Every structure is written in C-alpha cells, then in structure tokens.
Coordinates of C-alpha atoms in Angstrom, one line a residue:
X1 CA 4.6 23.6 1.4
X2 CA 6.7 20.5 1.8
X3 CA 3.8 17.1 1.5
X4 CA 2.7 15.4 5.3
X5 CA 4.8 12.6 6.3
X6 CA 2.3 9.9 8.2
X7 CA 3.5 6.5 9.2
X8 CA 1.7 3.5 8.3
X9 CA 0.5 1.8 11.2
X10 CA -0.2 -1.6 9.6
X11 CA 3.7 -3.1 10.9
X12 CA 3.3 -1.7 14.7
X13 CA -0.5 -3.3 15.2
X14 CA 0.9 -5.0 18.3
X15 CA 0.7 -2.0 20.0
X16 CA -2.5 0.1 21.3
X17 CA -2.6 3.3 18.9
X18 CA -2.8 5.5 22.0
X19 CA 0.8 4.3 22.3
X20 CA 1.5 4.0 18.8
X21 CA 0.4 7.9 18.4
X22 CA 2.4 9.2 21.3
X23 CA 5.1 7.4 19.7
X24 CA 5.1 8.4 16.1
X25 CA 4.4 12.1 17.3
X26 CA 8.2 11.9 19.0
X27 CA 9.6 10.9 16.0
X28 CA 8.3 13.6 14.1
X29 CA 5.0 12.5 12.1
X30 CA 2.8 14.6 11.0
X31 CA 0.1 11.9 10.9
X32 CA -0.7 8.0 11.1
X33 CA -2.1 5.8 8.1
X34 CA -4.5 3.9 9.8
X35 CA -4.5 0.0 9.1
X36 CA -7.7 -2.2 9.5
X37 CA -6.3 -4.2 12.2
X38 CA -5.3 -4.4 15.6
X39 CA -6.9 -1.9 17.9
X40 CA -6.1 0.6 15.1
X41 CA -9.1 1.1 13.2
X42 CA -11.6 -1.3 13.4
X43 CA -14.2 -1.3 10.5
X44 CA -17.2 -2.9 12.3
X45 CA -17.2 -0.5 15.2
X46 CA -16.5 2.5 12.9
X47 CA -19.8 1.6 11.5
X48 CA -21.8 0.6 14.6
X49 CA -20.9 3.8 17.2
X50 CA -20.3 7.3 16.3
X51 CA -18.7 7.4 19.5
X52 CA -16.1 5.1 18.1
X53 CA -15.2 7.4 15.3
X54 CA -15.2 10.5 17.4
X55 CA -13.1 9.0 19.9
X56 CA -10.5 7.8 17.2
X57 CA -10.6 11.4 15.8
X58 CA -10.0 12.9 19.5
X59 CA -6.9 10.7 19.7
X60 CA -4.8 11.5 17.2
X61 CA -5.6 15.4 17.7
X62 CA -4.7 15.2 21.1
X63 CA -1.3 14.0 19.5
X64 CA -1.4 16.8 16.9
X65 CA -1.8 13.9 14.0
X66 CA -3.4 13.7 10.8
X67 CA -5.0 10.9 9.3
X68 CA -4.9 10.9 5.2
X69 CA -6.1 7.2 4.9
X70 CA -6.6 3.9 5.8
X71 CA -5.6 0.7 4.7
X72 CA -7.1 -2.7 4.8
X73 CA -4.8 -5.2 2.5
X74 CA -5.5 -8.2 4.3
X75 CA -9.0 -8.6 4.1
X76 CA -8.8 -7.3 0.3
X77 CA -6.2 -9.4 -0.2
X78 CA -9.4 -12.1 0.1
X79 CA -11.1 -10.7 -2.2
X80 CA -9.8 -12.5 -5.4
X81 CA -7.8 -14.8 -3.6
X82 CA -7.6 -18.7 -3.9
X83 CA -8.4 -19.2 -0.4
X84 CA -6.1 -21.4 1.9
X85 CA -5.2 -21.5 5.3
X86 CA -2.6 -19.2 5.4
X87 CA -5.5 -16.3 5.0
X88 CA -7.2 -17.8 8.2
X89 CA -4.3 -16.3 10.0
X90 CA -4.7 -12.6 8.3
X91 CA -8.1 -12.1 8.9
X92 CA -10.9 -11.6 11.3
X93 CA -12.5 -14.8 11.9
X94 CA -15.9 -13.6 11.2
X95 CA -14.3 -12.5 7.4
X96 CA -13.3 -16.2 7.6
X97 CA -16.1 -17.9 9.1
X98 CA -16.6 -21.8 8.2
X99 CA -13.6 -21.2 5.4
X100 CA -15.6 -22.2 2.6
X101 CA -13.5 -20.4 0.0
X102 CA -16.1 -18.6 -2.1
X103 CA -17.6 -17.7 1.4
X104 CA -14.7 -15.7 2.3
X105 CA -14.3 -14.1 -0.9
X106 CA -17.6 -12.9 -0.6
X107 CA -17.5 -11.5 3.1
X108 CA -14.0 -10.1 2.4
X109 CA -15.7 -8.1 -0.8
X110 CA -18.6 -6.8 1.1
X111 CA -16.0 -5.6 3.9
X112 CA -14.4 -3.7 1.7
X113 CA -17.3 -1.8 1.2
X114 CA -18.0 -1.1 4.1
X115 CA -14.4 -0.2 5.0
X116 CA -15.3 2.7 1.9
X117 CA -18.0 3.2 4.3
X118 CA -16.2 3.7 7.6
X119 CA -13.8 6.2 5.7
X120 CA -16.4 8.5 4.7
X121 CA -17.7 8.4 8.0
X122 CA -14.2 9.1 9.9
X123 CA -13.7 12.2 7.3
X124 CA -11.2 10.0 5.0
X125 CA -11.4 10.2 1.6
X126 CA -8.6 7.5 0.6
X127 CA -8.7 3.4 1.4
X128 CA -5.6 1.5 0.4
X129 CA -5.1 -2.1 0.0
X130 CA -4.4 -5.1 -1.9
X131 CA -7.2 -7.0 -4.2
X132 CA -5.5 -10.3 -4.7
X133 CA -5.6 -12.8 -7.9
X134 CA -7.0 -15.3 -9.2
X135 CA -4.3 -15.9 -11.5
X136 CA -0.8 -14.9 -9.7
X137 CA 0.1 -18.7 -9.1
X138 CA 0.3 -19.1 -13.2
X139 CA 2.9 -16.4 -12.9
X140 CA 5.5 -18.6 -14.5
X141 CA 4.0 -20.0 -17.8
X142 CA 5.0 -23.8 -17.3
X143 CA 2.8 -26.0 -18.6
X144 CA 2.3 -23.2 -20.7
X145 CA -0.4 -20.4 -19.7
X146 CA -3.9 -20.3 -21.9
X147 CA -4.0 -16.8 -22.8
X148 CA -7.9 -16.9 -22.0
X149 CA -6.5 -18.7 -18.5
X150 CA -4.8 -15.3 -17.6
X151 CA -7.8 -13.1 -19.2
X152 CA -10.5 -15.0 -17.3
X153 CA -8.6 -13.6 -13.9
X154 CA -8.6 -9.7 -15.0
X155 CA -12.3 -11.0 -15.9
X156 CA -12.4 -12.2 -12.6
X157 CA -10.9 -9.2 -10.6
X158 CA -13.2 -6.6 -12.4
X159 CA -16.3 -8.5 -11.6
X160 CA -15.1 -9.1 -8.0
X161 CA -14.2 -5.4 -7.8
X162 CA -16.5 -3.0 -10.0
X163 CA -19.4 -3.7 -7.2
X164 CA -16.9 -2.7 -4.0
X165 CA -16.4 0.3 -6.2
X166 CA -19.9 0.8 -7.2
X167 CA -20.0 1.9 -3.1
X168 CA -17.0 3.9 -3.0
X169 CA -18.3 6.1 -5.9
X170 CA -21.4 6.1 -3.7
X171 CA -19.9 7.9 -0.5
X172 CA -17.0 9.7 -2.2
X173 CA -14.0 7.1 -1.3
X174 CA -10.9 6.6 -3.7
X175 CA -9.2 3.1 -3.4
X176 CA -5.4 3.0 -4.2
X177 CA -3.8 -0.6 -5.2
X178 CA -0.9 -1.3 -4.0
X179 CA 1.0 -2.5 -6.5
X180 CA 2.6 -5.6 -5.7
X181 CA 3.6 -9.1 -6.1
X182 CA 0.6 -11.1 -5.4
X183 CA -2.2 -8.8 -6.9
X184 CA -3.8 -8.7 -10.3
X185 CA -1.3 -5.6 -10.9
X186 CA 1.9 -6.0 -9.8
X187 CA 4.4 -4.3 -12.5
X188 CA 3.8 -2.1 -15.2
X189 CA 1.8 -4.2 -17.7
X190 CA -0.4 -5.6 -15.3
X191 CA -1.4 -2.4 -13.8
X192 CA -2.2 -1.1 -17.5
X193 CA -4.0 -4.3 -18.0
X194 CA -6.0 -4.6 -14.6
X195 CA -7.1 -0.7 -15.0
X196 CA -8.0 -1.5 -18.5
X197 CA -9.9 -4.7 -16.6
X198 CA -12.3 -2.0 -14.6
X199 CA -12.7 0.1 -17.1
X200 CA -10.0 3.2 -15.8
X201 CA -13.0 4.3 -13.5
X202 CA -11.8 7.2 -11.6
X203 CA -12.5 5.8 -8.1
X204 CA -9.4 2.6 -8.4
X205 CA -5.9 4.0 -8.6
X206 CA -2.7 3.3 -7.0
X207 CA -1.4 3.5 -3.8
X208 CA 2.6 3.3 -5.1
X209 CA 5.3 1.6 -3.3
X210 CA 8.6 1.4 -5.0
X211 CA 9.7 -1.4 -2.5
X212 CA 7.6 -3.7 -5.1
X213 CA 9.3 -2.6 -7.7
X214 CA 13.0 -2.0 -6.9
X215 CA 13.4 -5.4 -7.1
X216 CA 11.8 -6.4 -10.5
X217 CA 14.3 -4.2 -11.7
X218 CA 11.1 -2.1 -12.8
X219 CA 11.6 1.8 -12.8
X220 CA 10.2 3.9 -10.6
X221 CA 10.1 6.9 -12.1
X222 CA 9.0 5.5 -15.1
X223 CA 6.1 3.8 -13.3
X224 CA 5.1 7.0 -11.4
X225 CA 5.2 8.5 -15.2
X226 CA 3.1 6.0 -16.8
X227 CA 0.1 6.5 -14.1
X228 CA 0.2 10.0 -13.3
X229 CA -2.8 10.4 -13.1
X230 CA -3.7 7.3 -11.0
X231 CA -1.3 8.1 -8.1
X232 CA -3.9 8.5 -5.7
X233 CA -1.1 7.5 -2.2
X234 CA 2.3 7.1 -1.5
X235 CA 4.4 4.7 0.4
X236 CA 7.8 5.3 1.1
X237 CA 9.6 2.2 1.7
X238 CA 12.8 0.4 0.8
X239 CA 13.9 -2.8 -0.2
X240 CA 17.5 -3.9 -1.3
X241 CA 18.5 -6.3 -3.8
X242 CA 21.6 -9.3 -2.5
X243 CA 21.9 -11.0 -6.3
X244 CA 25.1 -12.7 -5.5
X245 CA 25.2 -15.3 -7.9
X246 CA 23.6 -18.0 -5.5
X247 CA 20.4 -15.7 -4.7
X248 CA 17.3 -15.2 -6.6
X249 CA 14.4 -12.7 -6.8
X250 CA 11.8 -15.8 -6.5
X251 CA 13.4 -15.2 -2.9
X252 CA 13.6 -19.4 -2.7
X253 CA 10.8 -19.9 0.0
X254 CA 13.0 -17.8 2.6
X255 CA 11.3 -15.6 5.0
X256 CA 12.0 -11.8 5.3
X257 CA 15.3 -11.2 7.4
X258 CA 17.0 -14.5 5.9
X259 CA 20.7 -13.8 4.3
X260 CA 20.1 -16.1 1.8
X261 CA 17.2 -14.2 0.1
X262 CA 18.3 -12.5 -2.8
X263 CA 16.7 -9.5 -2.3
X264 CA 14.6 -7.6 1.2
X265 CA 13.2 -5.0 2.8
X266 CA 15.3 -2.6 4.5
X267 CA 14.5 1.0 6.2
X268 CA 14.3 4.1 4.1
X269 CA 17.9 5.4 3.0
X270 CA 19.8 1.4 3.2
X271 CA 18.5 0.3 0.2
X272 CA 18.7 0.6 -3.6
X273 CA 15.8 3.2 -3.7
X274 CA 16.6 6.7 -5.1
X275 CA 14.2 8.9 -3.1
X276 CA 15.5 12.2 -4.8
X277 CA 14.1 11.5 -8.1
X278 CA 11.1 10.0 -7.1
X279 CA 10.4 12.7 -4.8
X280 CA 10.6 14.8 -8.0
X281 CA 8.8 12.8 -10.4
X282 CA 5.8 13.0 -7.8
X283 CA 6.1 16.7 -8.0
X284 CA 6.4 16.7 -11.8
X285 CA 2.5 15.1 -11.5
X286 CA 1.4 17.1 -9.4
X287 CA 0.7 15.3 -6.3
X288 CA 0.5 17.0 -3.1
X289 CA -0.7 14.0 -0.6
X290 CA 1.3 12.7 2.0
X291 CA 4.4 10.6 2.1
X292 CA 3.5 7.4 4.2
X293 CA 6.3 5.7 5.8
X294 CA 5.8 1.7 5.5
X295 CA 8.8 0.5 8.0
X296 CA 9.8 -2.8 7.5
X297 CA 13.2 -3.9 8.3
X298 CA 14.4 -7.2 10.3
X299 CA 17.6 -6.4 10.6
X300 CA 16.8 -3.1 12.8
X301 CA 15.1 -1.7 16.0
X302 CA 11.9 0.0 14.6
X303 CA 12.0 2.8 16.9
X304 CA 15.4 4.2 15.5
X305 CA 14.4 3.2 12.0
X306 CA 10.7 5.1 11.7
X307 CA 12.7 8.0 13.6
X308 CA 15.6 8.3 11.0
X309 CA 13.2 7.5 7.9
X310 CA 10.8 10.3 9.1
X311 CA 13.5 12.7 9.7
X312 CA 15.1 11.2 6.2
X313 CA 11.9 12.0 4.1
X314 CA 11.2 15.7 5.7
X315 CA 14.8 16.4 4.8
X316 CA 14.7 14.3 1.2
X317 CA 11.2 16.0 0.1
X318 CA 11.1 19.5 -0.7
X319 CA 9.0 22.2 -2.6
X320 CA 9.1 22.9 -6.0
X321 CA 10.8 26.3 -7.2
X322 CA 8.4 28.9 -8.9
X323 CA 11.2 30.6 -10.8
X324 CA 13.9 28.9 -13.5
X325 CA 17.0 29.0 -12.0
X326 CA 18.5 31.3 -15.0
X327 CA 15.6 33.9 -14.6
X328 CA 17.4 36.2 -12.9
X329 CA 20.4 36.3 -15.8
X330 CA 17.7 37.4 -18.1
X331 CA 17.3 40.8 -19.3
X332 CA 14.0 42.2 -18.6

C-alpha cells in the first residue's frame, strides 16, 4: 500500500483550516500535518476544551483527511535559542511575554510539553519541530572555536531537552528534529553528536527533510542510511542549488526568492532532489508513515505547485515488490 501523502500546513497558516482542508482535499491529500500556528492547531485550546479537539477531528473527516502529526518549530525553535527580536515575531506573545531571554526559553520548553500533551490528546502520536542552538552562530570557527565552547551547547541542548522529553515518554509522543541549519543537528555529524547528546532515547528522532541537505552537498540517501532507525517523519520538499561562480551557500543575507542567492527552495520535481531513490531508501528501512509535502517556492502560485507535487509524490512513491524480479526464470 503506497505511504499517505499529507501536506504541511505550517506555509498556508494565512488561511482558516476549514479552507485550507477543502483545499488540500482537491488537490488530492490524503491528510494535513498540522502546524502550531495560525487557526490550525492551537496548543492552549487543545488543552483547555475537549470540544476543541473534537471539533478539529470532525473537520478534517468531513474532508476525508488524516492527520499523522503536528508540528510546532517556531516555539521550539526558542527553546535553545539566543533570544532576539526577530523570535518576537514567530511566537505567541504569551511564549514571549516581557522578552527576558531565559524567560522565553523557559515558556517555549514548557510549551513544548504540552504541545506532547495536546497530541496525545488529539490521537497523534508524532510532534515535529525544530530545538534551536546555543552554539549555531560559532558555526564558522573564526576566532577559533573552544572545543568545550561547542560541547557546552550539546550540553546545553540535552539539558534543555531531556525534561520536554521526560513528558513525551510520559503520554506516548515521539518528537522528530528537523534537521536543519539553525539546530543543534543540522548535517550528518551533528545529528550523531546531538543524539549522542540525549543519550539516543527512543522518544527524539528525525523528522527528515532533504531540502536541508541538498544544498550542503550532504547525501540523502546516505543520511536516511545512517539513521534508519531514527526516521520517525518525512518531509518532501525541494531546494535547488544557483552556484554560479558569484553565489554562495551562506546565501549572502538575501531573502528566499532573490536571484542572487546561491541556492533556494523550489516545489517538488524543479530542483536538484532525486525523489526516486530516496523514496527507495525509505522503503529499504522500513518506513511506512506518510510523505508530508512542505511547499515552499517564491517563484510559483502555491495552489498549482501543492497540486502537482501531490500528484508528483503519489506517482513517484510506490510499493515494494514481494518477488525478485528473476524468480520466475528459476527452476523450481
């Protein structure tokens, strides 16, 4: 049986998600990924009103959708943050309160747990999201790193983290990471060295994304490879590289959609991405969960683009065989 394709909702939070359902049911999804903003799915409420919950649920059934997760990166992007104003902008206010930047950290940790919370009680047993880092702005050694600098921030991230996860374990809640420029783990290395951090406990994995990846020029096959068994979700999105000689990966300060960037996001299918073998590296691990569509792509109508990379992943994604090809030139 071919895995659920669910679009994330986290880059259409402008709209309602009684039109955002209706919506992603005519373009074929078989389910939403809720994100922890907008009118979407709102973690406070979830936990105040069983009403809230059950009326969520009602929704997306009376759109024939399925919801495998939900996401809440910007608030755990606070967690481990150093805290400016740019988060202000990226998080409820009562998360950001009087700004104080230990403050935040802490109410950002504790909503994390109860965004474990809120899952458990909406029937979801996956919460993805982003942890931030103490240490990401030392991520070019000059003046040169202290190695017990870049040690004290893994330190950091598994004191911050181990009691969020203390509550997932609790009510029965995996956490995927999406690895990612920006977070304690954002390439190979420093995912083995931030699971090593936590102590590989069971309930942190990986919510994988290979737009983050693409354009390290880290593979993602071999990535999907080295954590088998910490794949917990998938995101299928795309990025595209534009190294022309007068670009850079830093990306020089540019924002997304600028020419000059030397590399972006772009919709499934116009990018650099090779879906085909990482659609059969995932089957290789064994993982059955859904396929999550993550559009993001300034240079294109989202409408079209969550249509054709919905239609492009239920035609890309397919089941394995139970048979070797050759069995039937065997003698018996």
């Amino acid at each position: 049986m071919p895995r659920p394709v669910t679009l994330f909702t986290g880059q259409w939070a402008d709209l309602p998600l009684a039109t955002l359902a209706a919506k992603a049911k005519s373009f074929g999804y078989d389910g939403l990924e809720l994100a922890c903003w907008g009118d979407h799915f709102e973690v406070d409420k979830a936990l105040e009103s069983d009403r809230y919950i059950r009326e969520k649920r009602e929704l997306l059934e009376q759109h024939g959708l399925q919801c495998f997760a939900i996401s809440n990166h910007l608030v755990g992007q606070c967690v481990c943050d150093p805290i400016d104003e740019r988060h202000k902008a990226i998080i409820p206010a009562r998360i950001w309160g009087d700004g104080d930047p230990e403050g935040v950290r802490q109410r950002a940790a504790e909503e994390m747990k109860n965004t474990a919370r809120a899952a458990a009680a909406f029937g979801v047993k996956q919460v993805n999201g982003f942890t931030g880092s103490s240490i990401w702005h030392l991520i070019y050694s000059f003046p040169p790193n202290i190695p017990e600098q870049i040690e004290a921030g893994y330190a950091d991230f598994a004191a911050r983290w181990n009691p969020i996860m203390d509550v997932f374990d609790e009510v029965g809640v995996r956490f995927g990471l999406e690895v990612h420029p920006t977070e304690i783990a954002y390439d190979i290395v420093t995912t083995e060295k931030a699971l090593a951090a936590i102590g590989r406990r069971p309930a942190f994995g990986i919510n994988f994304d290979p737009s983050h990846l693409i354009h390290q020029f880290v593979d993602p096959v071999l990535f999907i490879e080295t954590f088998a068994d910490r794949i917990y979700h998938v995101h299928v999105k795309e990025s595209r590289r534009n190294l022309n000689g007068r670009t850079s990966i830093l990306a020089s300060h540019l924002n997304f959609g600028d020419p000059r960037r030397g590399w972006d996001f772009v919709s499934p299918g116009h990018g650099d991405i090779q879906w085909d073998p990482i659609f059969r590296a995932l089957t290789r691990i064994g993982y059955t969960g859904p396929l999550s569509v993550e559009w993001e792509d300034s240079g294109m109508d989202r409408e079209f683009g969550a249509a054709e990379a919905c239609a492009l992943v239920k035609k890309s994604d397919f089941p394995p065989s139970a048979v070797a090809f050759d069995a039937a030139f065997q003698k018996s």
